[in-house]
Coordinates of C-alpha atoms and ligand atoms in Angstrom, one line a residue:
X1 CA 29.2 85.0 -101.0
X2 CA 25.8 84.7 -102.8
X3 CA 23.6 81.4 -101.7
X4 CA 21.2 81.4 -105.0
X5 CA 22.6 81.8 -108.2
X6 CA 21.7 84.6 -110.4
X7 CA 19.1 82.5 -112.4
X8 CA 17.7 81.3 -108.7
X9 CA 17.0 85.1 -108.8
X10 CA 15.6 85.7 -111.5
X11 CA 13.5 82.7 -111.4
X12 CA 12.3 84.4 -108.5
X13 CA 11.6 87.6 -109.5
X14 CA 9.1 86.6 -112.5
X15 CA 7.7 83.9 -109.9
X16 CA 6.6 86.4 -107.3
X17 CA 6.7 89.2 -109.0
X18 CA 7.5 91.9 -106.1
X19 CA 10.7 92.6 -104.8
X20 CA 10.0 95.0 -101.4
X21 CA 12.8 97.4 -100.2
X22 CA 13.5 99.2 -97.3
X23 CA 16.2 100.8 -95.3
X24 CA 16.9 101.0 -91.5
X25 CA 20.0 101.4 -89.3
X26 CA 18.5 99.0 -86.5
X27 CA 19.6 95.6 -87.0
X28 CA 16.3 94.2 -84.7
X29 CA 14.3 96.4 -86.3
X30 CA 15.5 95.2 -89.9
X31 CA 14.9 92.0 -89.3
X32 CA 11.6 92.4 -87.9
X33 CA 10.7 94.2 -91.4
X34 CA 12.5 91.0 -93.2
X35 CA 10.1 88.7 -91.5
X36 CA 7.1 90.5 -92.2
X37 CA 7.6 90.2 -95.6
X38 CA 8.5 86.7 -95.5
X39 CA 5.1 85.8 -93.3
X40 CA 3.5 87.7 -95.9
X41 CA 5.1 85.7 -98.7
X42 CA 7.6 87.5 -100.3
X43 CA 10.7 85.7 -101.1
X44 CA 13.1 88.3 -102.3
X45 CA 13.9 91.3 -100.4
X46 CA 16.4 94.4 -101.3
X47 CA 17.9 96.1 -98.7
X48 CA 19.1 99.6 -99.7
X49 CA 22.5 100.6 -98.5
X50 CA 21.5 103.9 -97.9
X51 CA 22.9 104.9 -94.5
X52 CA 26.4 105.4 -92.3
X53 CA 27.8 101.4 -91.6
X54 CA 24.8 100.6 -93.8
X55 CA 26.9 97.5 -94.4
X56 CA 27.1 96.5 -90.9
X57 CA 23.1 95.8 -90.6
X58 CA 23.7 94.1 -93.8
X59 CA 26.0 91.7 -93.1
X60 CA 24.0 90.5 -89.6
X61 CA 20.8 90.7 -91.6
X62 CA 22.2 88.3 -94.1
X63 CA 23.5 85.7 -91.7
X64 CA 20.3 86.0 -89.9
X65 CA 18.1 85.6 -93.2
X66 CA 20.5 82.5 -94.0
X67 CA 20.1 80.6 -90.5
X68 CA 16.5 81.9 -89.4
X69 CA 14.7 82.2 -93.2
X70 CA 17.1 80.5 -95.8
X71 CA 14.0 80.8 -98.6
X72 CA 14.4 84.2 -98.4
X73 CA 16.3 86.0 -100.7
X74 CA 18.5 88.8 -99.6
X75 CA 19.6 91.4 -102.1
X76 CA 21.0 94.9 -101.8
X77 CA 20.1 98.1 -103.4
X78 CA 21.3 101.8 -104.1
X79 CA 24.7 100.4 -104.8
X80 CA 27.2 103.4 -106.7
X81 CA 30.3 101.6 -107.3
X82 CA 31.7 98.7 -108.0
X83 CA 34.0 98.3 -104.6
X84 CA 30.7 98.7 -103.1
X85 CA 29.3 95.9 -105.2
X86 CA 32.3 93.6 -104.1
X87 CA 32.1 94.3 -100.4
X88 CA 28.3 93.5 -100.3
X89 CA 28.7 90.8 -102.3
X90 CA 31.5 89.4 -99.4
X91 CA 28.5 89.9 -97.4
X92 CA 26.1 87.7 -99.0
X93 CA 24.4 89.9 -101.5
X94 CA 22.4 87.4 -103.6
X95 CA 21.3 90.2 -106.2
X96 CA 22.5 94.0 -106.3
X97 CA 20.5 96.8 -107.4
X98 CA 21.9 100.3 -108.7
X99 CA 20.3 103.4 -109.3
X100 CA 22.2 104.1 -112.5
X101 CA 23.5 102.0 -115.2
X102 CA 27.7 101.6 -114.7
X103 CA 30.1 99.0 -115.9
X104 CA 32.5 98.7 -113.2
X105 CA 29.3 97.1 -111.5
X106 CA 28.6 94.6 -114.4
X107 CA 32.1 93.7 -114.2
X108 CA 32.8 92.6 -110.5
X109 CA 28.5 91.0 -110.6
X110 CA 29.2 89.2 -113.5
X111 CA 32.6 87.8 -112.2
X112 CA 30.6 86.7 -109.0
X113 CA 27.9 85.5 -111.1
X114 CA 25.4 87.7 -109.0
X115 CA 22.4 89.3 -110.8
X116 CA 22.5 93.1 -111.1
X117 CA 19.8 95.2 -111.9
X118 CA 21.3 98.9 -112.9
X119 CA 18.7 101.6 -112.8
X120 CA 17.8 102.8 -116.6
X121 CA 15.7 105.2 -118.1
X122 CA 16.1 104.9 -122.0
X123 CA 15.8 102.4 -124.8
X124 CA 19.8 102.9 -125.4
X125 CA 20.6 102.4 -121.6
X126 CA 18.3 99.3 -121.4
X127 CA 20.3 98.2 -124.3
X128 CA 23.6 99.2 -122.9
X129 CA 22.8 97.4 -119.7
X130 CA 21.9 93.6 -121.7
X131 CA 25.4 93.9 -123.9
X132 CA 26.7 94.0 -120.5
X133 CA 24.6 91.1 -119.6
X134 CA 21.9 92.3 -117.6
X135 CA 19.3 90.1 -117.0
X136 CA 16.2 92.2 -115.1
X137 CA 16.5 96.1 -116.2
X138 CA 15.2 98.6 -113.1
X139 CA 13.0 101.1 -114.9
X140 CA 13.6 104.1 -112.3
X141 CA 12.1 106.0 -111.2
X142 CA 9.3 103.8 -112.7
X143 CA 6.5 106.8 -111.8
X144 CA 8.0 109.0 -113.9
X145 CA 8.2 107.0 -116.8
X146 CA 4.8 105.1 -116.6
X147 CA 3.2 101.7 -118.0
X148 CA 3.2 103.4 -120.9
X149 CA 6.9 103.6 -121.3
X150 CA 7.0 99.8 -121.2
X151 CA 4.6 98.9 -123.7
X152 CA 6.8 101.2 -125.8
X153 CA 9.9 99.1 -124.9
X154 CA 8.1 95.8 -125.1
X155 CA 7.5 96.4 -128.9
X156 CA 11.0 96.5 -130.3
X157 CA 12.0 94.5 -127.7
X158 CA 9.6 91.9 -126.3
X159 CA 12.5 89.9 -124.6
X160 CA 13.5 92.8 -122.2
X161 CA 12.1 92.0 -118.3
X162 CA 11.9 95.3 -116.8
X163 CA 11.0 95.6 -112.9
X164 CA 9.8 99.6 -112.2
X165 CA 11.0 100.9 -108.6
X166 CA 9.9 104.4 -108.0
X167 CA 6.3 105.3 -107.4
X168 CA 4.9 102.3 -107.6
X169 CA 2.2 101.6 -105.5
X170 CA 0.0 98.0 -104.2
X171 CA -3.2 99.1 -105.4
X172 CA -5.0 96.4 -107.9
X173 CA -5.3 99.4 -110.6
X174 CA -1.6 100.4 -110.4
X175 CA -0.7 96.3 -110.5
X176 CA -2.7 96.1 -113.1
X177 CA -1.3 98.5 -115.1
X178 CA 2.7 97.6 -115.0
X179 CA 1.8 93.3 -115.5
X180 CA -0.5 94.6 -118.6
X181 CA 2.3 96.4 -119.7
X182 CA 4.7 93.8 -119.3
X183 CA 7.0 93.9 -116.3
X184 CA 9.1 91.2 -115.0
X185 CA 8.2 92.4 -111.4
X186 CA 8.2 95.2 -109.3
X187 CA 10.2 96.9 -106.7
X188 CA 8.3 98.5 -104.3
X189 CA 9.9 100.9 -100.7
X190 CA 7.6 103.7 -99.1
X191 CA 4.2 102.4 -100.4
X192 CA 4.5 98.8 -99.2
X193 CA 6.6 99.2 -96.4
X194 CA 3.9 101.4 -93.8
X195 CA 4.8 103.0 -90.4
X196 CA 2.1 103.8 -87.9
X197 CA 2.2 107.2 -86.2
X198 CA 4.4 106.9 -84.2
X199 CA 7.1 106.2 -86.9
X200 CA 7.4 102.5 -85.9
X201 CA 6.8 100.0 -88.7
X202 CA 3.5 98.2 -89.3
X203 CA 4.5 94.8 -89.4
X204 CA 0.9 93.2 -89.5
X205 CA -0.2 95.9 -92.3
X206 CA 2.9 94.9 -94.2
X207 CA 2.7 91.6 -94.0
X208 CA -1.1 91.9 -95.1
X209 CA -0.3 94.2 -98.0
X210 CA 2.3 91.5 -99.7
X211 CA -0.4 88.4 -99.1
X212 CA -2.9 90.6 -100.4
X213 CA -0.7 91.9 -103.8
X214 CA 1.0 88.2 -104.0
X215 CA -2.9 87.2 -105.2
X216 CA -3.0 89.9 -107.1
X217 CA 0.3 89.4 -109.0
X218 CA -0.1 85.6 -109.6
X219 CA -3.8 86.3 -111.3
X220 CA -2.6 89.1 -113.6
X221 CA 0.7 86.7 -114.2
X222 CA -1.6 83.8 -115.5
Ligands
LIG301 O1 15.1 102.7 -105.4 C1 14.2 102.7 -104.6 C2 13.2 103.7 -104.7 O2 13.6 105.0 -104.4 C3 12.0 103.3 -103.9 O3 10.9 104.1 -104.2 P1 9.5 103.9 -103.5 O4 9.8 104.2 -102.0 O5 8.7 105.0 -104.1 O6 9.0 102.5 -103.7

């Protein structure tokens, strides 16, 4: 089960303000990428269950976060259903992340007490997700909706924390723009998370990129 409770992770997520992702089917390789971004600071991580036995590498990846980086914390992403939810939850899951909203996945992360951030596109899906008692709203693919979006969001709704996955990149302009607007945090996969040539993960360029947005977050945060 979880090891932080669900306001543990949301604490989180407005402290940092980033919230990396990544897939791979290697277990060493995973948790070399899971270091990285602790060295580099980051203190949430979602690992997307996107692949066959996906939730094998999960569940070594949690017990290794939990004995070798226990500040870390381990969430998992591009969850569908709600026995999903349950059985990566069993694994340790300390927040789940879905592409769409659905409440068979409310139901079995609010009986666990594990936050859940559904993936939501619309004012009326935003508000369907916090009846259901969504704390952090995924604004996906945040690209495609823009700053812009959330700013228009904010206005009716200043108490909605919306973190945009999607498209969004670790340049100081593109920062800039979602914390002006009023995100919670940001998820962040293909941008952040860089391979080299060869296809092999660039653990010292990703670890560089999170120090160097971590500064960047906590000055447009204050
Ligand atoms: O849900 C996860 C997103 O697909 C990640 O998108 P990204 O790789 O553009 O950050």
């Amino acid at each position: 089960m979880a090891t932080f409770t669900r306001i543990a992770v949301a604490q989180t997520m407005n402290q940092t303000g980033l919230v990396p992702l990544f897939y791979h089917h290697d277990i060493q390789i995973a948790k070399q990428v899971v270091k990285a971004c602790y060295d580099g600071g980051a203190r949430l991580l979602e690992f997307t269950a996107r692949g066959d036995f996906a939730h094998e590498v999960f569940g070594q990846l949690s017990l290794y976060v939990r004995e070798e980086l226990p500040e870390m914390i381990l969430g998992v992403g591009s969850i569908t259903d709600a026995a999903s939810a349950s059985l990566y939850m069993s694994l340790g899951a300390n927040f789940i992340v879905t592409p769409v909203l659905r409440e068979d996945i409310a139901v079995v992360c609010n009986r666990r007490k594990v936050l859940w951030s559904p993936g939501c596109g619309s004012l009326t899906e935003i508000a369907k997700a916090e009846e259901l008692g969504c704390e952090i709203v995924k604004l996906f693919p945040g690209s495609m909706y823009g700053p812009e979006f959330v700013k228009a969001i904010k206005g009716p709704q200043p108490w909605t924390s919306i973190m945009p996955t999607g498209g969004v990149s670790p340049t100081q302009e593109n920062l800039e723009a979602w914390f002006a607007a009023g995100v919670m945090c940001v998820g962040m996969g293909s941008k952040l998370i860089h391979k080299k040539e060869n296809g092999e993960f660039n653990l010292i360029k990703i670890k560089s990129t999170i120090q160097n947005m971590l500064k960047i977050i906590k000055e447009l945060k204050t």
